[in-house]
mmCIF file of C-alpha atoms in Angstrom:
data_model
loop_
_atom_site.group_PDB
_atom_site.id
_atom_site.type_symbol
_atom_site.label_atom_id
_atom_site.label_comp_id
_atom_site.label_asym_id
_atom_site.label_seq_id
_atom_site.Cartn_x
_atom_site.Cartn_y
_atom_site.Cartn_z
ATOM 1 C CA MET A 1 292.774 66.143 108.114
ATOM 2 C CA SER A 2 290.940 69.454 108.524
ATOM 3 C CA ARG A 3 291.894 71.826 111.326
ATOM 4 C CA LYS A 4 289.394 72.221 114.172
ATOM 5 C CA LEU A 5 287.789 75.665 114.240
ATOM 6 C CA THR A 6 287.840 77.820 117.351
ATOM 7 C CA LEU A 7 284.584 79.062 118.898
ATOM 8 C CA ASN A 8 285.275 82.597 117.638
ATOM 9 C CA GLU A 9 285.805 81.332 114.083
ATOM 10 C CA ILE A 10 282.554 79.342 114.205
ATOM 11 C CA GLU A 11 280.703 82.391 115.559
ATOM 12 C CA ALA A 12 282.178 84.644 112.855
ATOM 13 C CA GLY A 13 281.274 82.102 110.146
ATOM 14 C CA ILE A 14 277.648 81.868 111.323
ATOM 15 C CA ALA A 15 277.363 85.676 111.562
ATOM 16 C CA ASP A 16 278.733 86.059 108.012
ATOM 17 C CA ARG A 17 276.280 83.485 106.670
ATOM 18 C CA LEU A 18 273.298 85.080 108.452
ATOM 19 C CA LEU A 19 274.255 88.471 106.987
ATOM 20 C CA SER A 20 274.689 87.055 103.473
ATOM 21 C CA GLY A 21 270.961 86.890 102.639
ATOM 22 C CA GLY A 22 269.224 89.172 100.170
ATOM 23 C CA MET A 23 266.190 91.399 100.749
ATOM 24 C CA ALA A 24 263.748 88.604 99.808
ATOM 25 C CA TYR A 25 265.376 86.281 102.369
ATOM 26 C CA TYR A 26 265.029 88.748 105.257
ATOM 27 C CA LEU A 27 261.469 89.615 104.205
ATOM 28 C CA ALA A 28 260.546 85.898 104.223
ATOM 29 C CA VAL A 29 262.148 85.459 107.679
ATOM 30 C CA LEU A 30 260.254 88.526 108.953
ATOM 31 C CA VAL A 31 256.883 87.374 107.563
ATOM 32 C CA CYS A 32 257.331 83.830 108.914
ATOM 33 C CA GLY A 33 258.477 85.086 112.324
ATOM 34 C CA GLY A 34 255.594 87.573 112.506
ATOM 35 C CA LEU A 35 252.984 84.928 111.698
ATOM 36 C CA VAL A 36 254.467 82.524 114.275
ATOM 37 C CA LEU A 37 254.105 85.274 116.909
ATOM 38 C CA ALA A 38 250.534 86.009 115.744
ATOM 39 C CA ALA A 39 249.681 82.291 115.940
ATOM 40 C CA THR A 40 251.200 82.053 119.429
ATOM 41 C CA ALA A 41 249.108 85.044 120.537
ATOM 42 C CA ALA A 42 245.946 83.503 119.011
ATOM 43 C CA GLY A 43 246.688 80.148 120.669
ATOM 44 C CA VAL A 44 247.377 81.630 124.109
ATOM 45 C CA TYR A 45 244.243 83.791 123.854
ATOM 46 C CA SER A 46 242.216 80.668 122.961
ATOM 47 C CA MET A 47 243.639 78.865 126.008
ATOM 48 C CA VAL A 48 242.662 81.760 128.277
ATOM 49 C CA VAL A 49 239.114 82.443 127.018
ATOM 50 C CA GLY A 50 238.320 78.817 126.143
ATOM 51 C CA HIS A 51 238.398 76.959 122.832
ATOM 52 C CA GLU A 52 234.590 77.028 122.558
ATOM 53 C CA HIS A 53 234.758 80.822 122.058
ATOM 54 C CA THR A 54 237.525 80.884 119.443
ATOM 55 C CA TYR A 55 237.419 77.539 117.575
ATOM 56 C CA ASN A 56 234.521 76.356 115.416
ATOM 57 C CA VAL A 57 234.706 72.782 116.702
ATOM 58 C CA THR A 58 231.589 71.399 118.388
ATOM 59 C CA ARG A 59 230.621 68.373 120.452
ATOM 60 C CA GLU A 60 229.605 66.614 117.209
ATOM 61 C CA VAL A 61 232.716 67.717 115.226
ATOM 62 C CA PRO A 62 235.392 67.846 117.953
ATOM 63 C CA TRP A 63 238.453 67.665 115.654
ATOM 64 C CA GLY A 64 239.004 70.564 113.289
ATOM 65 C CA ILE A 65 241.674 71.963 110.985
ATOM 66 C CA LEU A 66 244.295 71.988 113.790
ATOM 67 C CA ILE A 67 244.169 68.189 114.065
ATOM 68 C CA ALA A 68 244.365 67.952 110.254
ATOM 69 C CA THR A 69 247.398 70.288 110.255
ATOM 70 C CA TYR A 70 249.092 68.263 112.997
ATOM 71 C CA VAL A 71 248.509 65.077 110.986
ATOM 72 C CA PHE A 72 249.929 66.793 107.882
ATOM 73 C CA PHE A 73 253.131 67.863 109.655
ATOM 74 C CA VAL A 74 253.858 64.544 111.364
ATOM 75 C CA VAL A 75 253.094 62.706 108.100
ATOM 76 C CA THR A 76 255.608 65.003 106.365
ATOM 77 C CA SER A 77 258.240 64.549 109.079
ATOM 78 C CA THR A 78 257.986 60.749 109.015
ATOM 79 C CA GLY A 79 258.158 60.756 105.216
ATOM 80 C CA LEU A 80 261.299 62.917 105.218
ATOM 81 C CA CYS A 81 262.915 60.582 107.737
ATOM 82 C CA LEU A 82 262.033 57.456 105.715
ATOM 83 C CA VAL A 83 263.183 58.807 102.334
ATOM 84 C CA SER A 84 266.425 60.292 103.720
ATOM 85 C CA SER A 85 267.226 57.037 105.564
ATOM 86 C CA ILE A 86 267.419 55.191 102.220
ATOM 87 C CA GLY A 87 270.760 56.944 101.686
ATOM 88 C CA HIS A 88 272.792 57.321 104.845
ATOM 89 C CA VAL A 89 271.136 54.517 106.877
ATOM 90 C CA PHE A 90 270.672 51.827 104.217
ATOM 91 C CA GLY A 91 273.652 52.867 102.105
ATOM 92 C CA VAL A 92 272.038 53.705 98.751
ATOM 93 C CA GLU A 93 274.656 56.082 97.336
ATOM 94 C CA SER A 94 272.330 58.127 95.107
ATOM 95 C CA TYR A 95 270.259 59.254 98.126
ATOM 96 C CA MET A 96 273.279 60.549 100.097
ATOM 97 C CA PRO A 97 273.225 64.226 98.962
ATOM 98 C CA ILE A 98 269.711 64.831 100.364
ATOM 99 C CA ALA A 99 270.502 63.437 103.852
ATOM 100 C CA LYS A 100 271.327 66.516 105.940
ATOM 101 C CA ARG A 101 268.668 68.883 104.643
ATOM 102 C CA SER A 102 265.991 66.158 104.774
ATOM 103 C CA VAL A 103 266.806 65.259 108.391
ATOM 104 C CA PHE A 104 266.772 68.947 109.331
ATOM 105 C CA LEU A 105 263.398 69.391 107.605
ATOM 106 C CA SER A 106 262.004 66.352 109.440
ATOM 107 C CA ILE A 107 262.918 68.088 112.734
ATOM 108 C CA ALA A 108 261.415 71.417 111.560
ATOM 109 C CA THR A 109 258.128 69.802 110.469
ATOM 110 C CA ILE A 110 257.647 67.719 113.638
ATOM 111 C CA LEU A 111 258.247 70.871 115.721
ATOM 112 C CA ALA A 112 255.633 72.673 113.593
ATOM 113 C CA GLY A 113 253.240 69.774 114.272
ATOM 114 C CA PHE A 114 253.865 69.985 118.026
ATOM 115 C CA PHE A 115 253.361 73.771 117.859
ATOM 116 C CA VAL A 116 249.906 73.360 116.288
ATOM 117 C CA ILE A 117 248.755 70.486 118.539
ATOM 118 C CA ALA A 118 249.829 72.429 121.653
ATOM 119 C CA PHE A 119 247.067 74.953 120.923
ATOM 120 C CA GLU A 120 244.554 72.217 120.116
ATOM 121 C CA ILE A 121 245.081 70.682 123.572
ATOM 122 C CA LYS A 122 243.546 72.831 126.297
ATOM 123 C CA ILE A 123 246.499 72.639 128.734
ATOM 124 C CA PRO A 124 249.486 71.054 126.908
ATOM 125 C CA TRP A 125 251.938 71.063 129.841
ATOM 126 C CA ARG A 126 249.488 69.007 131.899
ATOM 127 C CA MET A 127 249.471 66.432 129.102
ATOM 128 C CA ALA A 128 253.287 66.319 129.138
ATOM 129 C CA VAL A 129 253.354 65.696 132.908
ATOM 130 C CA TYR A 130 250.615 63.037 133.003
ATOM 131 C CA ASN A 131 252.047 61.361 129.901
ATOM 132 C CA VAL A 132 255.029 60.421 132.104
ATOM 133 C CA ILE A 133 253.498 59.911 135.564
ATOM 134 C CA SER A 134 250.214 58.285 134.492
ATOM 135 C CA PRO A 135 250.661 56.473 131.155
ATOM 136 C CA ASN A 136 247.720 54.617 129.601
ATOM 137 C CA LEU A 137 249.337 51.723 127.752
ATOM 138 C CA THR A 138 246.071 50.831 125.989
ATOM 139 C CA SER A 139 245.778 54.286 124.383
ATOM 140 C CA ASN A 140 246.935 54.850 120.803
ATOM 141 C CA ILE A 141 247.286 58.565 121.506
ATOM 142 C CA TRP A 142 249.654 57.842 124.429
ATOM 143 C CA TRP A 143 251.819 55.570 122.253
ATOM 144 C CA MET A 144 251.776 58.074 119.403
ATOM 145 C CA GLY A 145 252.837 60.987 121.639
ATOM 146 C CA THR A 146 255.533 59.003 123.437
ATOM 147 C CA LEU A 147 256.981 57.502 120.261
ATOM 148 C CA TYR A 148 257.020 60.881 118.520
ATOM 149 C CA GLY A 149 258.922 62.278 121.507
ATOM 150 C CA ILE A 150 261.513 59.479 121.148
ATOM 151 C CA TYR A 151 261.554 60.037 117.376
ATOM 152 C CA LEU A 152 262.304 63.769 117.774
ATOM 153 C CA VAL A 153 265.214 63.074 120.164
ATOM 154 C CA LEU A 154 266.687 60.483 117.760
ATOM 155 C CA MET A 155 266.351 62.844 114.780
ATOM 156 C CA LEU A 156 268.094 65.647 116.700
ATOM 157 C CA PHE A 157 271.003 63.335 117.534
ATOM 158 C CA GLU A 158 271.112 62.020 113.970
ATOM 159 C CA PHE A 159 271.392 65.574 112.628
ATOM 160 C CA LEU A 160 274.089 66.379 115.191
ATOM 161 C CA PHE A 161 276.159 63.309 114.244
ATOM 162 C CA LEU A 162 275.715 63.987 110.513
ATOM 163 C CA ASN A 163 277.141 67.481 111.010
ATOM 164 C CA LEU A 164 280.020 66.132 113.109
ATOM 165 C CA ASN A 165 280.719 63.568 110.337
ATOM 166 C CA LYS A 166 280.334 60.716 112.830
ATOM 167 C CA HIS A 167 278.853 58.182 110.456
ATOM 168 C CA LYS A 168 278.180 55.153 112.694
ATOM 169 C CA PRO A 169 276.206 56.927 115.456
ATOM 170 C CA ALA A 170 274.319 58.876 112.741
ATOM 171 C CA VAL A 171 273.307 55.578 111.102
ATOM 172 C CA ALA A 172 272.244 54.123 114.477
ATOM 173 C CA CYS A 173 270.121 57.193 115.304
ATOM 174 C CA GLY A 174 268.723 57.287 111.760
ATOM 175 C CA PHE A 175 267.705 53.632 111.939
ATOM 176 C CA GLY A 176 266.181 54.138 115.402
ATOM 177 C CA GLY A 177 264.407 57.275 114.167
ATOM 178 C CA ALA A 178 262.944 55.421 111.166
ATOM 179 C CA ILE A 179 261.655 52.609 113.425
ATOM 180 C CA ALA A 180 260.233 55.086 115.985
ATOM 181 C CA GLY A 181 258.690 57.156 113.175
ATOM 182 C CA ILE A 182 256.975 54.143 111.581
ATOM 183 C CA ALA A 183 255.733 52.928 114.991
ATOM 184 C CA ALA A 184 254.464 56.392 115.989
ATOM 185 C CA HIS A 185 252.894 56.980 112.614
ATOM 186 C CA SER A 186 251.064 53.665 112.480
ATOM 187 C CA ASN A 187 249.718 54.507 115.960
ATOM 188 C CA LEU A 188 248.491 57.836 114.606
ATOM 189 C CA GLY A 189 246.672 55.876 111.894
ATOM 190 C CA ALA A 190 245.238 53.624 114.612
ATOM 191 C CA VAL A 191 243.900 56.683 116.498
ATOM 192 C CA PHE A 192 241.495 56.992 113.552
ATOM 193 C CA GLY A 193 241.319 53.358 112.428
ATOM 194 C CA LEU A 194 240.282 51.895 115.790
ATOM 195 C CA LEU A 195 237.344 54.298 116.297
ATOM 196 C CA MET A 196 234.394 51.973 115.773
ATOM 197 C CA GLY A 197 231.870 54.835 115.844
ATOM 198 C CA ARG A 198 233.354 56.466 112.726
ATOM 199 C CA GLU A 199 232.906 54.095 109.796
ATOM 200 C CA PHE A 200 234.821 56.296 107.346
ATOM 201 C CA TRP A 201 237.994 55.739 109.395
ATOM 202 C CA HIS A 202 237.419 52.330 110.958
ATOM 203 C CA GLY A 203 239.631 49.421 109.918
ATOM 204 C CA PRO A 204 243.302 48.458 109.505
ATOM 205 C CA TYR A 205 243.603 50.557 106.327
ATOM 206 C CA MET A 206 244.515 53.822 108.074
ATOM 207 C CA SER A 207 247.760 52.665 109.701
ATOM 208 C CA ILE A 208 249.074 51.215 106.419
ATOM 209 C CA TYR A 209 247.877 54.163 104.320
ATOM 210 C CA PHE A 210 249.547 56.667 106.656
ATOM 211 C CA ILE A 211 253.002 55.101 106.170
ATOM 212 C CA ALA A 212 252.765 55.031 102.348
ATOM 213 C CA SER A 213 251.276 58.526 102.314
ATOM 214 C CA ALA A 214 254.094 59.793 104.557
ATOM 215 C CA ALA A 215 256.785 58.575 102.165
ATOM 216 C CA MET A 216 254.939 60.138 99.197
ATOM 217 C CA THR A 217 254.723 63.482 101.026
ATOM 218 C CA GLY A 218 258.433 63.186 101.888
ATOM 219 C CA THR A 219 259.419 62.973 98.210
ATOM 220 C CA ALA A 220 257.449 66.145 97.338
ATOM 221 C CA VAL A 221 258.872 68.111 100.288
ATOM 222 C CA ILE A 222 262.459 67.020 99.512
ATOM 223 C CA ILE A 223 262.221 68.244 95.902
ATOM 224 C CA LEU A 224 260.498 71.514 96.910
ATOM 225 C CA PHE A 225 262.888 72.485 99.698
ATOM 226 C CA HIS A 226 266.089 71.448 97.934
ATOM 227 C CA TRP A 227 265.133 73.716 95.035
ATOM 228 C CA LEU A 228 264.324 76.520 97.502
ATOM 229 C CA GLY A 229 267.511 75.836 99.504
ATOM 230 C CA TYR A 230 269.707 76.454 96.475
ATOM 231 C CA LYS A 231 267.782 79.668 95.706
ATOM 232 C CA VAL A 232 268.224 80.882 99.318
ATOM 233 C CA ASN A 233 271.973 80.254 99.121
ATOM 234 C CA GLY A 234 272.300 81.875 95.686
ATOM 235 C CA GLU A 235 273.596 78.653 94.111
ATOM 236 C CA LYS A 236 272.602 76.921 90.880
ATOM 237 C CA LEU A 237 271.060 73.510 91.509
ATOM 238 C CA GLU A 238 271.665 72.495 87.857
ATOM 239 C CA LEU A 239 275.455 72.678 88.413
ATOM 240 C CA ASP A 240 275.387 70.246 91.373
ATOM 241 C CA THR A 241 275.296 66.989 89.395
ATOM 242 C CA PRO A 242 275.170 64.561 92.386
ATOM 243 C CA MET A 243 272.232 66.515 93.869
ATOM 244 C CA VAL A 244 270.356 66.595 90.541
ATOM 245 C CA LYS A 245 270.835 62.815 90.209
ATOM 246 C CA SER A 246 269.695 62.338 93.803
ATOM 247 C CA LEU A 247 266.533 64.401 93.255
ATOM 248 C CA ASP A 248 265.839 62.367 90.113
ATOM 249 C CA GLN A 249 265.924 59.196 92.248
ATOM 250 C CA VAL A 250 263.515 60.880 94.695
ATOM 251 C CA ARG A 251 261.245 61.718 91.734
ATOM 252 C CA LYS A 252 261.229 58.056 90.641
ATOM 253 C CA LEU A 253 260.406 56.931 94.179
ATOM 254 C CA GLY A 254 257.659 59.584 94.267
ATOM 255 C CA ILE A 255 256.115 58.172 91.063
ATOM 256 C CA LEU A 256 255.929 54.701 92.640
ATOM 257 C CA LEU A 257 254.415 56.049 95.869
ATOM 258 C CA ILE A 258 251.817 58.175 94.033
ATOM 259 C CA CYS A 259 250.728 55.001 92.199
ATOM 260 C CA VAL A 260 250.441 53.180 95.553
ATOM 261 C CA ILE A 261 248.282 55.989 97.028
ATOM 262 C CA ILE A 262 246.061 56.047 93.897
ATOM 263 C CA PHE A 263 245.618 52.275 94.336
ATOM 264 C CA PHE A 264 244.719 52.762 98.031
ATOM 265 C CA THR A 265 242.302 55.605 97.246
ATOM 266 C CA ILE A 266 240.446 53.657 94.540
ATOM 267 C CA TRP A 267 239.932 50.644 96.806
ATOM 268 C CA LYS A 268 238.844 52.837 99.712
ATOM 269 C CA MET A 269 236.200 54.356 97.439
ATOM 270 C CA VAL A 270 235.079 50.944 96.142
ATOM 271 C CA ALA A 271 234.856 49.545 99.688
ATOM 272 C CA GLY A 272 232.837 52.589 100.775
ATOM 273 C CA VAL A 273 230.314 52.276 97.942
ATOM 274 C CA ALA A 274 229.904 48.488 97.519
ATOM 275 C CA GLY A 275 226.867 47.393 99.515
ATOM 276 C CA MET A 276 226.340 50.981 100.760
ATOM 277 C CA PRO A 277 227.832 50.394 104.246
ATOM 278 C CA GLY A 278 226.193 52.651 106.854
ATOM 279 C CA GLY A 279 228.182 55.755 107.754
ATOM 280 C CA LYS A 280 230.938 55.053 105.233
ATOM 281 C CA TYR A 281 228.769 55.310 102.097
ATOM 282 C CA GLU A 282 227.455 58.760 103.079
ATOM 283 C CA ALA A 283 231.016 59.981 103.744
ATOM 284 C CA ILE A 284 232.236 58.730 100.343
ATOM 285 C CA MET A 285 229.264 60.429 98.656
ATOM 286 C CA ALA A 286 230.099 63.689 100.487
ATOM 287 C CA LEU A 287 233.576 63.427 98.937
ATOM 288 C CA VAL A 288 232.589 62.323 95.438
ATOM 289 C CA LYS A 289 229.530 64.489 94.747
ATOM 290 C CA GLY A 290 228.712 66.336 97.967
ATOM 291 C CA PRO A 291 230.059 69.465 99.704
ATOM 292 C CA TYR A 292 233.644 68.111 99.670
ATOM 293 C CA ALA A 293 233.624 67.097 95.983
ATOM 294 C CA PHE A 294 235.742 70.067 94.807
ATOM 295 C CA ASN A 295 238.311 69.316 97.517
ATOM 296 C CA PHE A 296 238.426 65.691 96.447
ATOM 297 C CA TRP A 297 238.488 65.980 92.661
ATOM 298 C CA PHE A 298 240.572 69.146 92.285
ATOM 299 C CA PHE A 299 242.977 68.986 95.247
ATOM 300 C CA GLU A 300 243.211 65.295 96.189
ATOM 301 C CA ALA A 301 242.839 63.600 92.800
ATOM 302 C CA GLY A 302 244.252 66.428 90.650
ATOM 303 C CA CYS A 303 246.857 68.435 92.579
ATOM 304 C CA ALA A 304 248.126 65.680 94.897
ATOM 305 C CA LEU A 305 248.065 62.619 92.634
ATOM 306 C CA LEU A 306 247.272 62.717 88.902
ATOM 307 C CA ILE A 307 248.948 65.972 87.761
ATOM 308 C CA PRO A 308 252.235 65.308 89.688
ATOM 309 C CA LEU A 309 252.254 61.729 88.370
ATOM 310 C CA ALA A 310 251.869 62.904 84.763
ATOM 311 C CA VAL A 311 254.416 65.745 85.094
ATOM 312 C CA TRP A 312 257.025 63.645 86.927
ATOM 313 C CA VAL A 313 256.745 60.802 84.403
ATOM 314 C CA LEU A 314 256.834 63.060 81.328
ATOM 315 C CA SER A 315 259.512 65.514 82.562
ATOM 316 C CA LYS A 316 261.995 62.663 83.268
ATOM 317 C CA GLY A 317 263.569 64.879 85.944
ATOM 318 C CA LYS A 318 265.100 67.270 83.393
ATOM 319 C CA ASN A 319 263.107 70.444 84.172
ATOM 320 C CA LEU A 320 263.894 71.246 87.822
ATOM 321 C CA THR A 321 261.681 74.368 87.989
ATOM 322 C CA LEU A 322 258.705 72.337 86.746
ATOM 323 C CA MET A 323 259.452 69.651 89.352
ATOM 324 C CA PHE A 324 259.540 72.369 92.034
ATOM 325 C CA ALA A 325 256.182 73.822 90.921
ATOM 326 C CA THR A 326 254.604 70.358 90.819
ATOM 327 C CA SER A 327 255.940 69.564 94.307
ATOM 328 C CA ALA A 328 254.443 72.798 95.683
ATOM 329 C CA MET A 329 251.081 71.951 94.110
ATOM 330 C CA MET A 330 251.325 68.400 95.446
ATOM 331 C CA ILE A 331 251.939 69.625 99.019
ATOM 332 C CA ILE A 332 248.849 71.883 98.845
ATOM 333 C CA GLY A 333 246.828 68.918 97.554
ATOM 334 C CA ILE A 334 248.161 66.648 100.320
ATOM 335 C CA PHE A 335 247.213 69.217 102.978
ATOM 336 C CA ILE A 336 243.613 69.258 101.667
ATOM 337 C CA MET A 337 243.777 65.439 101.627
ATOM 338 C CA ARG A 338 244.565 65.469 105.365
ATOM 339 C CA TYR A 339 241.824 68.041 105.998
ATOM 340 C CA ASP A 340 239.225 65.909 104.207
ATOM 341 C CA LEU A 341 240.429 62.766 105.955
ATOM 342 C CA VAL A 342 239.811 64.310 109.388
ATOM 343 C CA ILE A 343 236.687 66.396 108.686
ATOM 344 C CA VAL A 344 234.706 64.042 106.402
ATOM 345 C CA GLY A 345 235.132 61.292 109.007
ATOM 346 C CA GLU A 346 233.202 63.446 111.489
ATOM 347 C CA VAL A 347 230.567 65.342 109.492
ATOM 348 C CA ILE A 348 228.376 62.261 109.000
ATOM 349 C CA PRO A 349 226.381 62.035 112.259
ATOM 350 C CA VAL A 350 226.686 58.777 114.197
ATOM 351 C CA TYR A 351 222.859 58.444 114.190
ATOM 352 C CA HIS A 352 222.552 59.256 110.468
ATOM 353 C CA GLU A 353 221.837 55.697 109.305
ATOM 354 C CA LEU A 354 219.167 55.230 111.999
ATOM 355 C CA GLY A 355 217.013 57.913 110.372
ATOM 356 C CA VAL A 356 216.899 60.207 113.429
ATOM 357 C CA ASN A 357 215.335 63.482 112.221
ATOM 358 C CA GLU A 358 217.855 65.746 113.982
ATOM 359 C CA PHE A 359 220.736 63.995 112.191
ATOM 360 C CA GLN A 360 219.480 63.821 108.603
ATOM 361 C CA HIS A 361 222.048 66.292 107.279
ATOM 362 C CA ILE A 362 225.820 66.530 107.099
ATOM 363 C CA LEU A 363 227.168 68.426 110.112
ATOM 364 C CA PRO A 364 228.676 71.859 109.364
ATOM 365 C CA TYR A 365 232.305 72.769 110.043
ATOM 366 C CA LYS A 366 234.252 75.797 108.873
ATOM 367 C CA PRO A 367 237.603 76.796 110.460
ATOM 368 C CA SER A 368 237.495 79.959 112.569
ATOM 369 C CA PHE A 369 239.855 82.928 112.150
ATOM 370 C CA TYR A 370 241.891 81.741 115.166
ATOM 371 C CA GLU A 371 242.220 78.210 113.778
ATOM 372 C CA ILE A 372 243.398 79.545 110.403
ATOM 373 C CA ILE A 373 245.984 81.849 112.051
ATOM 374 C CA ILE A 374 247.395 78.948 114.131
ATOM 375 C CA THR A 375 247.491 76.728 111.017
ATOM 376 C CA LEU A 376 249.401 79.425 109.097
ATOM 377 C CA GLY A 377 251.674 79.793 112.139
ATOM 378 C CA GLY A 378 252.572 76.102 111.911
ATOM 379 C CA PHE A 379 253.568 76.465 108.248
ATOM 380 C CA CYS A 380 255.495 79.651 108.991
ATOM 381 C CA LEU A 381 257.365 77.980 111.871
ATOM 382 C CA ALA A 382 258.536 75.239 109.498
ATOM 383 C CA GLY A 383 259.473 77.928 106.938
ATOM 384 C CA PHE A 384 261.272 80.046 109.539
ATOM 385 C CA LEU A 385 263.339 77.060 110.749
ATOM 386 C CA PHE A 386 264.146 76.103 107.137
ATOM 387 C CA LEU A 387 265.349 79.631 106.280
ATOM 388 C CA LEU A 388 267.417 79.863 109.458
ATOM 389 C CA GLY A 389 268.851 76.370 108.953
ATOM 390 C CA GLU A 390 270.045 77.166 105.422
ATOM 391 C CA LYS A 391 272.308 79.933 106.760
ATOM 392 C CA LEU A 392 273.288 78.362 110.101
ATOM 393 C CA PHE A 393 274.342 75.063 108.522
ATOM 394 C CA ALA A 394 275.826 76.509 105.299
ATOM 395 C CA GLY A 395 273.349 74.893 102.919
ATOM 396 C CA HIS A 396 273.597 71.397 104.511
ATOM 397 C CA LYS A 397 276.538 70.271 102.367
ATOM 398 C CA VAL A 398 277.241 66.520 102.499
ATOM 399 C CA GLU A 399 280.807 65.212 102.726
ATOM 400 C CA ALA A 400 281.921 63.108 99.769
ATOM 401 C CA HIS A 401 283.234 60.195 101.894
ATOM 402 C CA HIS A 402 279.758 59.449 103.206
#
């Protein structure tokens, strides 16, 4: 049985680890921290002067890149939770090594999502107060916010118990977190899917698609950040056989989930074109051969789905650097996927199919400088927490007896 460390020993250990980084590590921490501060300044300034002066959203296109970024981060967080739970919650041995880092990343990404959405909401603290004292039980947004709050608390406790090697409470919190994450995430899908005025989103598809898409994103993020984690700690991933085997299992799961998302995407396109349904057909055309065609074919179809599928199948998990590069490309593609999902659903005017002259064209939207800075701040917050976590928690090593 290992001896319990004193507070001074723990403090000394953390200090040593924080001072063990190279120049590139400290530069990355500095850049991430600086951009988080810049994003905070941009967000606070937008709150003070009013969003209409700093954001390019309009009455017709009320949700911009900040909503898309929030969706991206909570999708990623839920996916990390679901994939990591396969190991330490459901007992699949080969997924055990990824547990701690994946749970930590799920906390970092949900916090990044909350950071971005706080500046999208005009007065976020008012929302927090009224969420408790005046709940609207018929609102998907209320359920989503409340369940994500519960989810974050459960993930924090799960990470705590994993680090204390208390297996049973960690499993209980992990299981609760997975349930809360799925419930919250399907409600996020319903925020879009139950809007009858937006045909591109409307229907039960969104809630189901969001869950599958979350798990797919989770596999890409796990591979990317485990590769980076070993680089940050100056260790060779190739020499850690259990971790390499674990990441290979994640790759195989990723292949399955990419196929599922391709299947979903094809049928969404077919449903949007067959019979030329009003509102939906125009949105699909904007994606396939309109102003969003490059986003769709290059980023969504290429970077997020087809290229990773081909590389992951052909590489057979042997070339870890190639898997890392593909994961990075996949995450960029998935972010554009989220952006298109939110924006294309709004740029087709509600009166378009009625032939109203003022609404003949696709509505314009381009993110403002402030929106881009806050979006970058969200990514840098996740990166900053990841870099700090690698040193604070000594590379998230998993005990063998788990």
